[in-house]
Amino acid sequence: MTEPAMNIDNLTDYAIPVIVAILTGLGAVLGVSFRDADATERRRGMWLYMLVLLTAIATSAAINSASGFGRPLAATVMAVVASAVAIGAHLLWRRVVFDAPQRNVHIALAAVVLAVVVIVSSVTYSYVSGKACRQAQGLITTGMAQSAFVLPSFANQGPTSGDFQKWSRDLHDAAAQVTEKGEVADRSRDLADLADQITATVQIGDTGTHALLGARFYDTLRVLLRKCQNI
């Protein structure tokens, strides 16, 4: 059930920067030759290749910042940097290959414009698709912070039955905030249901089942963290 989503994530995280690099390369190194070039021209040519690599790195950073819980300011800054570097590389190319055929000029310009479009659209997609993770952030934070409820305490100093009931209600309220359909919403509900089952075992003093349910709780929490933190 989750394999298609993982494939899309992999495409966004890995293939998009490569595509951007290819498009930027078409717009910035088309026709660049180091044969019979003097030292200045070689340095400019190397700068062009470095700018192509920098565009891919900045695109990857922008997508990473936009995905999962999301950091919109960082994602916006890195997307602007990636776009600016792609455009700057093309402008430098125009100075290095000033006598390029008009056909190559049109191809290079179209490639850079398309690279910018891919950067902006992929970062926007990553942020929009992370809405469920942002909705689940409170649930995940609560699940990670309140470990005393997840596994049984054998020192008789743990939370009371009333504390467990409140913890379970809080997780249900947090899970209800995840309105986007998909794996994150499903796992959020699973986490809340496991909290109910753990609370029930506490009321009857079944520490063995509590420990097993706690392990399942952490397994489900890890799935959410992998999904929302790209780990």
Coordinates of C-alpha atoms in Angstrom, one line a residue:
M1 CA 0.0 0.0 0.0
T2 CA 2.8 2.4 0.8
E3 CA 5.2 1.5 -2.1
P4 CA 3.7 4.0 -4.6
A5 CA 4.1 6.9 -2.2
M6 CA 7.7 5.9 -1.5
N7 CA 8.4 5.8 -5.2
I8 CA 7.1 9.4 -5.6
D9 CA 9.2 10.5 -2.6
N10 CA 12.3 9.0 -4.1
L11 CA 11.6 10.7 -7.5
T12 CA 11.2 14.1 -5.8
D13 CA 14.2 13.7 -3.5
Y14 CA 16.7 12.2 -5.9
A15 CA 15.6 12.5 -9.6
I16 CA 14.5 16.1 -9.5
P17 CA 17.9 17.6 -8.6
V18 CA 19.4 15.4 -11.4
I19 CA 16.8 16.7 -13.9
V20 CA 17.5 20.3 -12.8
A21 CA 21.3 19.7 -13.3
I22 CA 20.7 18.3 -16.8
L23 CA 18.5 21.3 -17.8
T24 CA 20.9 23.8 -16.2
G25 CA 23.8 22.1 -18.1
L26 CA 21.9 22.5 -21.4
G27 CA 21.5 26.2 -20.5
A28 CA 25.0 26.8 -19.3
V29 CA 27.6 24.5 -20.9
L30 CA 26.2 23.8 -24.3
G31 CA 29.0 24.2 -26.8
V32 CA 31.6 24.9 -24.1
S33 CA 35.0 23.5 -25.1
F34 CA 38.4 23.4 -23.3
R35 CA 40.3 22.7 -26.5
D36 CA 42.5 25.6 -27.6
A37 CA 41.1 27.7 -24.7
D38 CA 43.3 30.0 -22.7
A39 CA 43.5 30.0 -18.9
T40 CA 40.7 32.5 -18.5
E41 CA 38.3 30.6 -20.7
R42 CA 39.1 27.4 -18.9
R43 CA 38.4 29.0 -15.5
R44 CA 35.1 30.3 -16.8
G45 CA 34.2 26.9 -18.2
M46 CA 35.0 25.2 -14.8
W47 CA 32.9 27.8 -13.1
L48 CA 30.0 26.9 -15.3
Y49 CA 30.2 23.2 -14.4
M50 CA 30.5 24.2 -10.7
L51 CA 27.4 26.3 -11.0
V52 CA 25.5 23.4 -12.6
L53 CA 26.5 21.2 -9.5
L54 CA 25.5 24.0 -7.1
T55 CA 22.1 24.3 -8.7
A56 CA 21.5 20.6 -8.1
I57 CA 22.6 20.9 -4.5
A58 CA 20.5 23.9 -3.8
T59 CA 17.5 22.2 -5.4
S60 CA 18.0 19.2 -3.2
A61 CA 18.2 21.4 -0.1
A62 CA 15.1 23.3 -1.1
I63 CA 13.1 20.0 -1.6
N64 CA 14.3 18.6 1.7
S65 CA 13.4 21.8 3.6
A66 CA 9.9 21.8 2.0
S67 CA 9.1 18.1 2.7
G68 CA 7.8 16.5 5.8
F69 CA 7.1 18.9 8.6
G70 CA 8.4 21.6 6.3
R71 CA 10.4 24.8 6.8
P72 CA 8.8 27.2 4.3
L73 CA 11.3 30.1 4.8
A74 CA 14.4 27.8 4.3
A75 CA 12.7 26.1 1.3
T76 CA 11.9 29.5 -0.3
V77 CA 15.4 30.8 0.2
M78 CA 17.0 27.7 -1.3
A79 CA 14.6 27.6 -4.2
V80 CA 15.5 31.2 -5.0
V81 CA 19.2 30.4 -4.7
A82 CA 18.8 27.4 -7.0
S83 CA 16.9 29.5 -9.6
A84 CA 19.3 32.4 -9.4
V85 CA 22.3 30.1 -9.8
A86 CA 20.7 28.5 -12.9
I87 CA 20.0 31.9 -14.4
G88 CA 23.4 33.2 -13.5
A89 CA 25.1 30.2 -15.1
H90 CA 23.2 30.8 -18.3
L91 CA 24.2 34.5 -18.4
L92 CA 27.8 33.5 -17.8
W93 CA 27.5 31.0 -20.6
R94 CA 26.4 33.8 -23.0
R95 CA 29.7 35.6 -22.2
V96 CA 31.8 32.5 -22.6
V97 CA 30.2 31.2 -25.8
F98 CA 29.3 34.6 -27.2
D99 CA 29.3 33.4 -30.7
A100 CA 27.0 30.4 -30.1
P101 CA 24.6 29.6 -33.0
Q102 CA 21.1 31.1 -32.5
R103 CA 19.6 27.6 -32.3
N104 CA 21.8 26.8 -29.3
V105 CA 20.9 30.1 -27.7
H106 CA 17.2 29.2 -28.0
I107 CA 17.8 25.7 -26.6
A108 CA 19.9 27.0 -23.7
L109 CA 17.3 29.7 -22.8
A110 CA 14.4 27.2 -22.9
A111 CA 16.4 24.7 -20.8
V112 CA 17.1 27.3 -18.1
V113 CA 13.5 28.5 -18.0
L114 CA 12.3 24.9 -17.7
A115 CA 14.9 24.3 -14.9
V116 CA 13.4 27.2 -12.9
V117 CA 9.9 25.9 -13.5
V118 CA 11.0 22.4 -12.3
I119 CA 12.6 23.9 -9.2
V120 CA 9.6 25.9 -8.2
S121 CA 7.0 23.2 -9.0
S122 CA 8.9 20.4 -7.2
V123 CA 9.4 22.5 -4.0
T124 CA 5.8 23.5 -4.0
Y125 CA 4.7 19.9 -4.5
S126 CA 6.9 18.8 -1.6
Y127 CA 5.5 21.4 0.7
V128 CA 1.9 20.7 -0.3
S129 CA 2.3 16.9 0.0
G130 CA 3.7 17.4 3.6
K131 CA 0.4 18.8 4.9
A132 CA -0.5 15.6 6.7
C133 CA 2.9 15.5 8.4
R134 CA 2.4 19.1 9.6
Q135 CA -1.0 18.1 10.9
A136 CA 0.5 15.1 12.7
Q137 CA 3.4 17.0 14.2
G138 CA 1.7 17.5 17.6
L139 CA 0.8 13.8 17.8
I140 CA 4.3 12.7 17.0
T141 CA 5.8 15.2 19.5
T142 CA 3.4 13.9 22.2
G143 CA 4.2 10.3 21.4
M144 CA 8.0 10.9 21.6
A145 CA 7.9 13.0 24.7
Q146 CA 5.6 10.9 26.9
S147 CA 7.6 7.7 26.9
A148 CA 6.5 6.9 30.5
F149 CA 3.1 5.9 29.2
V150 CA 4.3 3.7 26.4
L151 CA 6.2 1.0 28.4
P152 CA 5.2 -0.4 31.8
S153 CA 6.8 0.9 34.9
F154 CA 7.9 -1.7 37.5
A155 CA 8.7 0.8 40.3
N156 CA 5.1 1.7 41.1
Q157 CA 6.0 5.3 40.5
G158 CA 4.6 5.7 37.0
P159 CA 1.5 7.6 35.8
T160 CA -1.8 6.8 37.4
S161 CA -4.8 5.2 35.6
G162 CA -6.3 8.7 35.2
D163 CA -3.1 10.0 33.7
F164 CA -3.2 7.2 31.1
Q165 CA -6.8 8.0 30.2
K166 CA -5.9 11.7 29.7
W167 CA -2.9 10.7 27.6
S168 CA -5.1 8.5 25.4
R169 CA -7.6 11.3 25.0
D170 CA -4.9 13.7 24.0
L171 CA -3.5 11.4 21.4
H172 CA -7.0 10.9 20.0
D173 CA -7.5 14.6 19.8
A174 CA -4.2 15.1 18.1
A175 CA -4.9 12.2 15.6
A176 CA -8.2 13.8 14.8
Q177 CA -6.3 16.9 13.5
V178 CA -4.9 14.8 10.7
T179 CA -7.6 15.3 8.0
E180 CA -5.5 14.6 4.9
K181 CA -6.1 11.0 3.7
G182 CA -3.2 8.7 3.4
E183 CA -0.5 6.8 5.3
V184 CA 0.1 9.5 7.8
A185 CA -3.6 9.7 8.8
D186 CA -3.8 5.9 9.0
R187 CA -0.7 5.5 11.2
S188 CA -1.9 8.4 13.4
R189 CA -5.2 6.6 14.1
D190 CA -3.2 3.4 14.7
L191 CA -1.2 5.3 17.3
A192 CA -4.3 6.6 19.1
D193 CA -5.8 3.1 19.1
L194 CA -2.7 1.6 20.6
A195 CA -2.9 4.3 23.3
D196 CA -6.4 3.1 24.1
Q197 CA -5.3 -0.5 24.3
I198 CA -2.3 0.4 26.5
T199 CA -4.7 2.3 28.8
A200 CA -6.9 -0.8 29.0
T201 CA -4.0 -3.1 30.0
V202 CA -3.0 -0.7 32.7
Q203 CA -6.5 -0.8 34.2
I204 CA -6.3 -4.6 34.6
G205 CA -2.6 -4.6 35.5
D206 CA -1.4 -6.7 32.4
T207 CA 2.2 -5.5 32.1
G208 CA 3.1 -8.2 29.6
T209 CA 0.6 -7.0 27.1
H210 CA 1.4 -3.4 27.9
A211 CA 5.1 -4.1 26.9
L212 CA 4.0 -5.7 23.6
L213 CA 1.7 -2.9 22.8
G214 CA 4.4 -0.4 23.7
A215 CA 6.7 -2.0 21.2
R216 CA 4.0 -1.7 18.5
F217 CA 3.5 1.9 19.5
Y218 CA 7.1 2.7 18.9
D219 CA 7.2 0.8 15.6
T220 CA 4.2 2.9 14.4
L221 CA 5.8 6.1 15.6
R222 CA 9.0 5.2 13.7
V223 CA 6.9 4.8 10.5
L224 CA 5.6 8.3 11.0
L225 CA 9.0 9.7 11.7
R226 CA 10.5 8.1 8.5
K227 CA 7.6 9.4 6.5
C228 CA 7.7 13.0 7.9
Q229 CA 11.5 13.4 8.4
N230 CA 12.8 11.6 5.4
I231 CA 15.0 9.3 7.4

